[in-house]
Amino acid sequence: MSLVAETTHHLQPLITDLGLILMTAGVAVLLFKKIKQPLVLGYLIAGFLAGSNFDFFPSITDHKSVEVWAEIGVIFLLFSLGLEFSFKKLMKVGGTASITAITQIICMVFIGFSVGHWMGWNTMDSIFLGATLSISSTTIILRAFDELNVKGKKFAGIVFGALIVEDIVAIIMMVLLSTIAVSQQFSGMELIQSVLKLVFFLTLWFVGGIFFVPTLLRKAKSLLTDEMLLIISIALCLLMVILAANVGFSPALGAFIMGSIIAETTQAEKIEHLIKPVKDLFGAVFFVSVGMLINIDTLVEYAVPVVIITLVTIFGKAFSSTIGALLSGQPLKQSVQTGMSLAQIGEFSFIIATLGMTLGVISEFLYPIVVAVSAITTFTTPFLIKFSTDFSDKLEKTLPVKWVKAIDKYSTNTEAIKSVSDWQMVLRANMTQIIIHSVIIVAVILLSSEYILPLVESSQFGNAIAALITLFILSPFFWALSLRRVAAKQVQVLMKERKYRGPIIMIVLLRMLLTLFYLGFLLNTFFSPEIALIALVIAVAVYFIFPKKLNGQYHKIENHFISNLNAREIVKAGRSRNDLTPWDGHMTTFEIAKESNIAGMTLAELELREKLGINIAFIRRGEVMINIPGRNERLFPGDEVCVIGTDNQVQEFKVYLDKHEIEIPEKAPETDLVLKQIELKNEEFIGKSIRESQIREKTKGLVVGIERNRKRILNPESHLILEQFDILWVVGSKKLLANFFKD
């Protein structure tokens, strides 16, 4: 009975507190849904009211149990963010979003640290303040964009890209802050070691995860019910949490990484759907628990810092993000809209502040201040986004004309299409090979010495057996590191030029020397230096005797990895369904390419049923689904077209699409097509209409805009009369435009 009583004693506060948290979260959901305010803000206020601040509200009995629920909430919150993230999204983010995000983060870390130092806070509080102020809130921005219906605008794409970059920088920042907090010093060498350690494990986890996790889910697909898939997904998440914690990283980092790995699988959408209730449950628990940690006395005492930091957040983030967007080549209007959209803090700021509290390195007052600033900026964000268009127009009229012209000119020049040089492609391909294979080789050697060697060490030839097993596993990767040809076509072109021959040869030699170094490291791990040297010579000899086998083995491994990495896109591009189809027919989805000649034509004009025998089941155009489209329905670039037909008919349709796609050369030919800004001073054009000026005929160009007396005319009519000092925006051949408009 005593055991039961003791269990009940420990269980009761845990369950009671969870019940209180969920009850307050439920009330917050209903109330804030009714008044159309962000749920995150409702959770914070509900937690604040349910905390120990008000006697007339029920309050929690055990703060430790709330912290446990909050930590679980962070794990599932980061796991779900990872599911929406995907490393491939990061690779697709353009330079504009990256420059905007990084500029804003650097500025806000510096500003936050300076403000904290100015207010007399200690160094760690100032560092964590800068970090919390540097990351914007994805949740708040998405909701505001939905409400204001601005998702389709150009600046929204820049904001989404910047948020992706900020997410990964926040993860890196958490690792660096943990290092600084533990050492209590700012040693450059320790930070470099932390970054290298992070890169090593990120690469290892991502490569290993993509190789094994999609394969596991694909092989077990026929056995997986929704319940089992949910359990396996959570198990994989917690496994990575354990791995991350064991190597000294935050558990939240492990959850985020596993989420991003699963995001590359064909089951990603289904897992995201299944995990959503779990995420919502523990996300609510996390945000309510954040609200519970707010101390009303602390907020009253630090009311002035809250106001100061709120103003710094709004104006600092808006200004720094605007500057970042301008530096990346965006026009003034889009830059201002981007900056004012990112002027808030949110969930990652809470997580960073929680990290500081867990490590015990920040003062108690910082956490409630961060929460208060987040709550205020949550309210201001929709108004800032809505006001950004008018503000940018007013700013454009207020700024000196020279500044506006300079910004426009810089934007035009920066946005010109730039092709990646052959040398950059060769350098990038070789660096990728070196980093990935180095991480794999070092990881396998360390794991082998830790787990394989102890198993066979007691036998007579234990070290030799362990070394042979390790060498057998790594032999394809040794071959790839030293001899695999990458960017072969670009290398062939560059070798014709003398200045590139030396650097390319040096890169090849570096890869070979690294291979020898890792071979030596492997053998030295299992043998004495003398025996290792002899074994190295034998290993190199064997290595060069069987290059074809090693080549074949490596390509099998690489093809499996690439197949897993691209599986989601492949399934999306040619998703087959065997339901709803007669006999041996099936449904397959294709995407109409941007370069396709059939884009813009109606189904009647294409005569697909008459020519190929297929039927169109539906057309998906963005969020719009057109079921059983009529004969007058047109196809547009990017449309997903689902066709019904036999294997042969579907194959013929694929060939048909390929034939009607404009061929794109492997290396795009250089073009001198530019958007040029020209001020009319030549009397030859003044008083003539655009058509009479023959700009189009003689420059193969197009007048896309005219600026007259600081007013802009977009896509002017051809009969518009040109006046002196008009500024023309003309798209055309750089050479022809220069010859035609001579001063």
XYZ file of C-alpha atoms in Angstrom, residues 11-503:
493
model
C 1.730 11.160 -9.886
C -0.918 13.537 -8.578
C 1.004 16.849 -9.007
C 2.199 15.796 -12.484
C -1.316 14.976 -13.728
C -2.919 17.909 -11.894
C -0.473 20.394 -13.388
C -0.862 18.931 -16.889
C -4.642 19.151 -16.519
C -4.372 22.792 -15.447
C -2.072 23.607 -18.356
C -4.392 21.986 -20.921
C -7.478 23.575 -19.367
C -5.985 27.075 -19.572
C -4.738 26.353 -23.124
C -8.253 25.240 -24.130
C -9.824 28.428 -22.769
C -7.145 30.493 -24.548
C -7.821 28.744 -27.866
C -11.555 29.483 -27.709
C -11.165 33.078 -26.559
C -8.345 34.132 -28.911
C -9.932 32.335 -31.875
C -13.061 34.383 -31.191
C -11.225 37.721 -31.068
C -8.997 36.681 -34.027
C -5.653 37.005 -32.235
C -2.604 34.687 -32.415
C -3.015 31.542 -30.330
C 0.598 31.818 -29.128
C -0.278 35.074 -27.410
C -3.336 33.418 -25.834
C -1.216 30.578 -24.463
C 1.236 33.070 -22.935
C -1.511 35.080 -21.233
C -3.277 31.891 -20.052
C -0.010 30.626 -18.573
C 0.583 33.985 -16.908
C -2.864 33.861 -15.273
C -2.447 30.206 -14.228
C 0.972 30.837 -12.709
C 1.656 31.747 -9.127
C 0.930 35.449 -9.720
C -2.822 35.415 -8.988
C -4.329 33.798 -5.911
C -7.890 33.791 -7.282
C -6.865 31.518 -10.212
C -5.871 27.838 -9.809
C -2.099 27.562 -9.974
C 0.472 24.823 -10.507
C 1.788 22.871 -7.539
C 5.131 21.593 -8.895
C 7.317 23.811 -11.091
C 9.637 20.884 -11.891
C 6.831 18.924 -13.565
C 5.948 21.966 -15.697
C 9.587 22.243 -16.786
C 9.505 18.574 -17.850
C 6.366 19.147 -19.942
C 7.925 22.287 -21.412
C 11.103 20.405 -22.439
C 8.975 17.741 -24.147
C 7.062 20.573 -25.834
C 10.293 22.087 -27.211
C 11.330 18.702 -28.639
C 8.069 18.198 -30.558
C 7.937 21.850 -31.602
C 11.422 21.598 -33.139
C 10.627 18.204 -34.677
C 7.591 19.673 -36.458
C 9.635 22.700 -37.588
C 12.176 20.261 -39.037
C 9.402 18.443 -40.933
C 8.472 21.745 -42.583
C 12.113 22.777 -43.080
C 14.070 20.289 -45.256
C 17.751 20.967 -45.991
C 16.913 21.051 -49.698
C 14.775 24.117 -49.045
C 17.840 25.811 -47.603
C 19.822 24.970 -50.746
C 17.075 26.532 -52.893
C 16.971 29.770 -50.892
C 18.367 32.548 -53.041
C 21.087 35.014 -52.201
C 18.505 37.729 -51.507
C 16.943 35.903 -48.549
C 20.325 34.751 -47.216
C 21.869 38.240 -47.308
C 18.728 39.754 -45.741
C 18.621 37.218 -42.893
C 22.351 37.235 -42.122
C 22.564 41.062 -42.190
C 19.604 41.304 -39.820
C 20.973 38.639 -37.441
C 24.449 40.200 -37.229
C 23.014 43.691 -36.653
C 20.510 42.585 -34.000
C 23.021 40.455 -32.070
C 25.327 43.488 -31.930
C 22.495 45.939 -31.092
C 21.005 43.618 -28.455
C 24.395 43.079 -26.803
C 25.090 46.842 -26.851
C 21.693 47.710 -25.350
C 22.130 45.114 -22.595
C 25.617 46.425 -21.812
C 24.309 50.034 -21.838
C 21.597 49.094 -19.297
C 24.260 47.651 -16.994
C 23.491 43.963 -17.526
C 26.228 41.345 -17.241
C 27.923 39.896 -20.320
C 25.926 36.642 -20.541
C 22.582 38.464 -20.228
C 23.638 40.866 -22.990
C 24.758 38.011 -25.289
C 21.518 36.075 -24.816
C 19.489 39.275 -25.309
C 21.201 39.837 -28.677
C 20.535 36.224 -29.693
C 16.849 36.319 -28.723
C 16.269 39.578 -30.615
C 17.882 38.279 -33.816
C 15.343 35.541 -34.723
C 11.919 36.438 -36.138
C 8.756 34.416 -35.573
C 7.641 32.083 -38.382
C 4.296 31.376 -36.657
C 3.322 35.042 -36.264
C 4.420 36.031 -39.783
C 2.578 33.141 -41.448
C -0.611 34.001 -39.615
C -0.304 37.713 -40.438
C 0.344 36.967 -44.129
C -2.722 34.705 -44.224
C -4.940 37.369 -42.654
C -3.669 40.174 -44.910
C -3.655 37.950 -48.026
C -0.121 38.966 -49.086
C 1.447 35.503 -49.530
C 1.556 35.922 -53.314
C 3.486 39.202 -53.233
C 7.175 39.363 -54.095
C 8.363 40.490 -50.662
C 6.589 37.515 -49.026
C 8.896 35.115 -50.894
C 11.937 36.993 -49.560
C 10.521 36.845 -46.016
C 9.876 33.075 -46.224
C 13.419 32.489 -47.507
C 14.869 34.659 -44.735
C 12.906 32.675 -42.104
C 14.391 29.399 -43.410
C 17.919 30.833 -43.076
C 17.101 32.194 -39.603
C 15.905 28.750 -38.446
C 19.218 27.074 -39.281
C 21.228 30.023 -37.867
C 19.188 29.754 -34.644
C 20.205 26.096 -34.327
C 23.880 27.007 -34.841
C 23.499 29.863 -32.368
C 22.149 27.492 -29.697
C 25.260 25.321 -30.031
C 27.594 28.335 -29.805
C 25.710 29.795 -26.834
C 25.935 26.447 -25.034
C 29.711 26.446 -25.587
C 30.081 30.015 -24.320
C 27.845 29.324 -21.322
C 29.732 26.186 -20.268
C 33.225 27.666 -20.673
C 32.223 31.154 -19.427
C 34.921 32.402 -21.803
C 34.982 33.756 -25.331
C 37.866 31.727 -26.705
C 37.950 31.866 -30.493
C 39.459 28.370 -30.632
C 36.606 26.863 -28.587
C 34.020 28.468 -30.866
C 35.823 27.157 -33.963
C 35.914 23.677 -32.402
C 32.174 23.887 -31.678
C 31.399 24.937 -35.253
C 33.572 22.129 -36.682
C 31.951 19.632 -34.317
C 28.502 20.841 -35.399
C 29.408 20.601 -39.107
C 30.819 17.086 -38.548
C 27.732 15.741 -36.806
C 25.244 17.574 -39.039
C 26.897 16.080 -42.125
C 27.107 12.606 -40.552
C 23.509 12.622 -39.336
C 22.125 14.009 -42.563
C 24.033 11.622 -44.861
C 23.379 8.599 -42.616
C 19.759 9.599 -42.031
C 18.983 10.045 -45.736
C 20.687 6.717 -46.511
C 18.793 4.641 -43.924
C 15.542 6.355 -42.800
C 13.741 6.616 -46.194
C 14.770 3.018 -46.948
C 13.329 1.849 -43.616
C 10.031 3.650 -44.210
C 9.816 2.429 -47.814
C 10.546 -1.232 -46.965
C 8.002 -1.217 -44.129
C 5.363 0.777 -46.043
C 3.021 -2.179 -46.546
C 3.124 -2.960 -42.805
C 2.709 0.576 -41.506
C -0.663 1.692 -40.232
C -1.144 5.324 -39.200
C -0.615 4.326 -35.579
C 2.654 2.500 -36.314
C 3.924 5.320 -38.538
C 3.295 7.837 -35.767
C 5.088 5.648 -33.206
C 8.080 5.037 -35.502
C 8.337 8.769 -36.307
C 8.356 9.727 -32.634
C 10.831 6.902 -31.910
C 13.193 8.204 -34.627
C 12.833 11.722 -33.224
C 13.686 10.602 -29.682
C 16.570 8.451 -30.956
C 18.154 11.522 -32.534
C 17.427 13.488 -29.347
C 19.445 10.889 -27.393
C 22.291 10.966 -29.946
C 22.434 14.771 -29.849
C 22.430 14.844 -26.041
C 25.177 12.174 -25.861
C 27.553 14.207 -28.054
C 26.913 17.386 -26.071
C 24.268 19.150 -28.165
C 20.818 20.363 -27.215
C 18.057 17.698 -27.424
C 16.064 20.229 -29.471
C 18.816 20.149 -32.136
C 18.417 16.371 -32.483
C 14.639 16.712 -32.901
C 15.085 19.391 -35.564
C 17.632 17.296 -37.515
C 15.433 14.179 -37.536
C 12.482 16.275 -38.671
C 14.518 17.654 -41.583
C 15.648 14.114 -42.540
C 12.091 12.761 -42.538
C 11.073 15.829 -44.581
C 12.984 14.305 -47.537
C 11.009 11.022 -47.476
C 7.912 10.093 -49.456
C 5.993 9.744 -46.167
C 6.777 13.304 -45.053
C 3.319 14.803 -45.682
C 1.584 11.908 -43.935
C 3.935 12.045 -40.937
C 3.494 15.813 -40.722
C -0.282 15.302 -40.681
C -0.056 12.568 -38.011
C 2.367 14.492 -35.811
C 0.342 17.739 -35.918
C -1.971 16.872 -32.963
C 1.061 15.860 -30.881
C 2.860 19.066 -31.863
C -0.201 21.187 -31.089
C -0.631 19.475 -27.715
C 2.941 19.860 -26.516
C 3.368 23.217 -28.271
C 0.461 24.520 -26.201
C 2.062 23.011 -23.086
C 5.354 24.768 -23.906
C 3.861 28.210 -24.523
C 1.570 28.020 -21.475
C 4.554 27.009 -19.338
C 6.466 29.988 -20.765
C 3.615 32.243 -19.606
C 3.708 30.645 -16.144
C 7.309 31.757 -15.694
C 6.378 35.430 -16.090
C 6.654 37.262 -12.799
C 4.421 40.344 -12.514
C 6.748 42.005 -9.986
C 9.687 41.539 -12.365
C 7.736 43.096 -15.255
C 6.790 46.112 -13.134
C 10.380 46.502 -11.976
C 11.747 46.191 -15.513
C 8.958 48.087 -17.337
C 11.422 50.615 -18.764
C 13.786 47.933 -20.209
C 10.727 46.174 -21.731
C 9.725 49.402 -23.514
C 13.296 50.098 -24.652
C 13.882 46.556 -25.938
C 10.492 46.525 -27.690
C 11.355 49.728 -29.565
C 14.835 48.395 -30.343
C 13.289 45.173 -31.673
C 10.737 46.876 -33.924
C 12.949 49.638 -35.313
C 16.228 47.682 -35.232
C 14.898 44.600 -37.006
C 12.884 46.656 -39.524
C 15.917 48.822 -40.360
C 18.517 46.021 -40.478
C 16.286 43.722 -42.575
C 15.560 46.600 -44.974
C 19.291 47.284 -45.325
C 19.934 43.565 -45.900
C 17.288 43.410 -48.635
C 18.703 46.558 -50.266
C 22.226 45.087 -50.188
C 20.907 41.939 -51.881
C 19.605 44.059 -54.756
C 15.903 44.447 -53.960
C 14.049 47.664 -54.848
C 13.254 50.112 -52.061
C 9.568 49.145 -51.793
C 10.174 45.384 -51.449
C 13.054 46.012 -49.020
C 10.914 48.151 -46.703
C 8.052 45.618 -46.836
C 10.485 42.805 -46.002
C 12.029 44.725 -43.112
C 8.715 45.679 -41.502
C 7.448 42.077 -41.807
C 10.398 40.676 -39.834
C 10.107 43.147 -36.927
C 9.162 40.744 -34.114
C 10.467 37.864 -32.006
C 8.755 34.560 -31.205
C 9.153 30.848 -30.558
C 12.915 30.517 -31.173
C 13.533 33.472 -28.849
C 11.701 31.554 -26.084
C 13.765 28.451 -26.817
C 17.044 30.393 -26.658
C 15.949 32.065 -23.402
C 14.926 28.641 -22.035
C 18.399 27.348 -22.920
C 19.955 30.182 -20.909
C 17.768 29.393 -17.897
C 18.459 25.641 -18.145
C 22.205 26.301 -18.217
C 21.794 28.741 -15.303
C 23.758 31.515 -17.007
C 21.135 34.274 -17.388
C 19.363 36.364 -14.775
C 15.767 35.579 -13.837
C 14.488 38.911 -15.167
C 15.556 38.271 -18.785
C 13.028 35.510 -19.508
C 9.850 37.489 -18.669
C 11.253 40.513 -20.520
C 11.714 38.429 -23.699
C 8.170 37.045 -23.362
C 6.715 40.538 -22.843
C 8.558 41.926 -25.878
C 7.340 38.973 -27.958
C 3.735 39.578 -26.857
C 3.879 43.283 -27.786
C 5.565 42.681 -31.168
C 2.977 39.972 -31.925
C 0.302 42.684 -31.776
C 2.318 45.204 -33.820
C 3.352 42.844 -36.666
C 0.070 42.840 -38.675
C -0.105 46.659 -38.471
C 3.515 47.020 -39.606
C 2.960 44.694 -42.588
C -0.232 46.537 -43.548
C 1.407 49.963 -43.219
C 4.641 48.953 -45.025
C 3.334 49.727 -48.548
C 2.222 53.265 -47.682
C 5.382 53.870 -45.678
C 7.616 52.751 -48.563
C 5.758 55.101 -50.943
C 6.164 58.026 -48.526
C 9.827 57.170 -47.964
C 10.453 57.089 -51.717
C 8.990 60.591 -52.060
C 10.868 61.900 -49.016
C 14.342 60.616 -49.913
C 16.512 62.714 -52.267
C 16.001 61.905 -55.955
C 19.680 60.950 -56.313
C 19.346 58.312 -53.589
C 16.231 56.772 -55.121
C 17.890 56.655 -58.562
C 21.037 55.102 -57.074
C 18.978 52.401 -55.301
C 17.043 51.640 -58.505
C 20.242 51.447 -60.533
C 21.947 49.183 -57.967
C 18.865 46.951 -57.833
C 18.764 46.655 -61.628
C 22.454 45.788 -61.879
C 22.331 43.297 -59.005
C 19.294 41.450 -60.321
C 20.965 40.823 -63.684
C 21.322 37.069 -64.290
C 24.771 35.792 -63.402
C 25.915 32.336 -64.396
C 28.159 30.325 -62.102
C 31.646 30.030 -63.562
C 33.212 26.666 -64.423
C 35.891 27.223 -61.781
C 33.271 27.817 -59.061
C 31.468 24.601 -60.046
C 34.714 22.591 -59.946
C 35.716 24.073 -56.584
C 32.265 23.513 -55.057
C 32.049 19.905 -56.314
C 35.500 19.026 -54.948
C 34.901 20.680 -51.572
C 31.609 18.770 -51.248
C 33.431 15.501 -52.000
C 36.177 16.234 -49.471
C 33.837 17.292 -46.622
C 31.254 14.500 -47.002
C 33.751 11.671 -47.457
C 36.058 12.954 -44.712
C 33.166 12.974 -42.245
C 32.064 9.451 -43.256
C 35.608 8.040 -43.067
C 36.462 9.590 -39.684
C 33.071 8.575 -38.233
C 33.397 4.936 -39.344
C 36.974 4.683 -37.987
C 35.927 6.082 -34.590
C 32.825 3.879 -34.408
C 34.843 0.816 -35.404
C 37.478 1.430 -32.729
C 34.715 1.986 -30.167
C 32.411 -0.948 -30.972
C 33.998 -3.459 -33.415
C 37.505 -3.650 -31.898
C 36.318 -4.578 -28.346
C 34.331 -7.505 -29.827
C 37.342 -9.131 -31.540
C 40.239 -7.766 -29.465
C 40.529 -10.909 -27.325
C 41.271 -13.179 -30.343
C 44.803 -13.694 -31.715
C 44.315 -11.506 -34.785
C 41.650 -9.230 -33.303
C 43.234 -5.937 -34.409
C 43.787 -7.218 -37.943
C 40.167 -8.428 -38.189
C 38.820 -5.063 -36.959
C 41.100 -3.197 -39.378
C 40.045 -5.409 -42.332
C 36.328 -4.969 -41.540
C 36.762 -1.190 -41.300
C 38.866 -1.052 -44.488
C 36.292 -3.145 -46.355
C 33.488 -0.780 -45.300
C 35.471 2.331 -46.185
C 37.190 1.189 -49.403
C 34.524 2.679 -51.750
C 34.749 6.001 -49.905
C 38.567 6.006 -50.086
C 38.264 5.458 -53.840
C 35.709 8.262 -54.182
C 37.776 10.706 -52.123
C 40.943 10.168 -54.153
C 39.971 9.171 -57.698
C 36.320 9.933 -58.398
C 35.957 12.530 -61.149
C 33.585 15.392 -60.378
C 32.478 18.228 -62.672
C 34.327 16.399 -65.462
C 33.086 18.620 -68.295
C 34.073 21.806 -66.487
C 37.517 20.353 -65.648
C 38.028 19.443 -69.297
C 37.251 23.023 -70.356
C 39.445 24.595 -67.640
C 42.456 22.352 -68.372
C 42.748 24.072 -71.764
C 43.646 27.279 -69.941
C 47.094 27.422 -68.353
C 46.069 29.459 -65.276
C 43.647 26.733 -64.107
C 45.860 23.677 -64.682
C 47.967 24.167 -61.560
C 45.045 24.683 -59.120
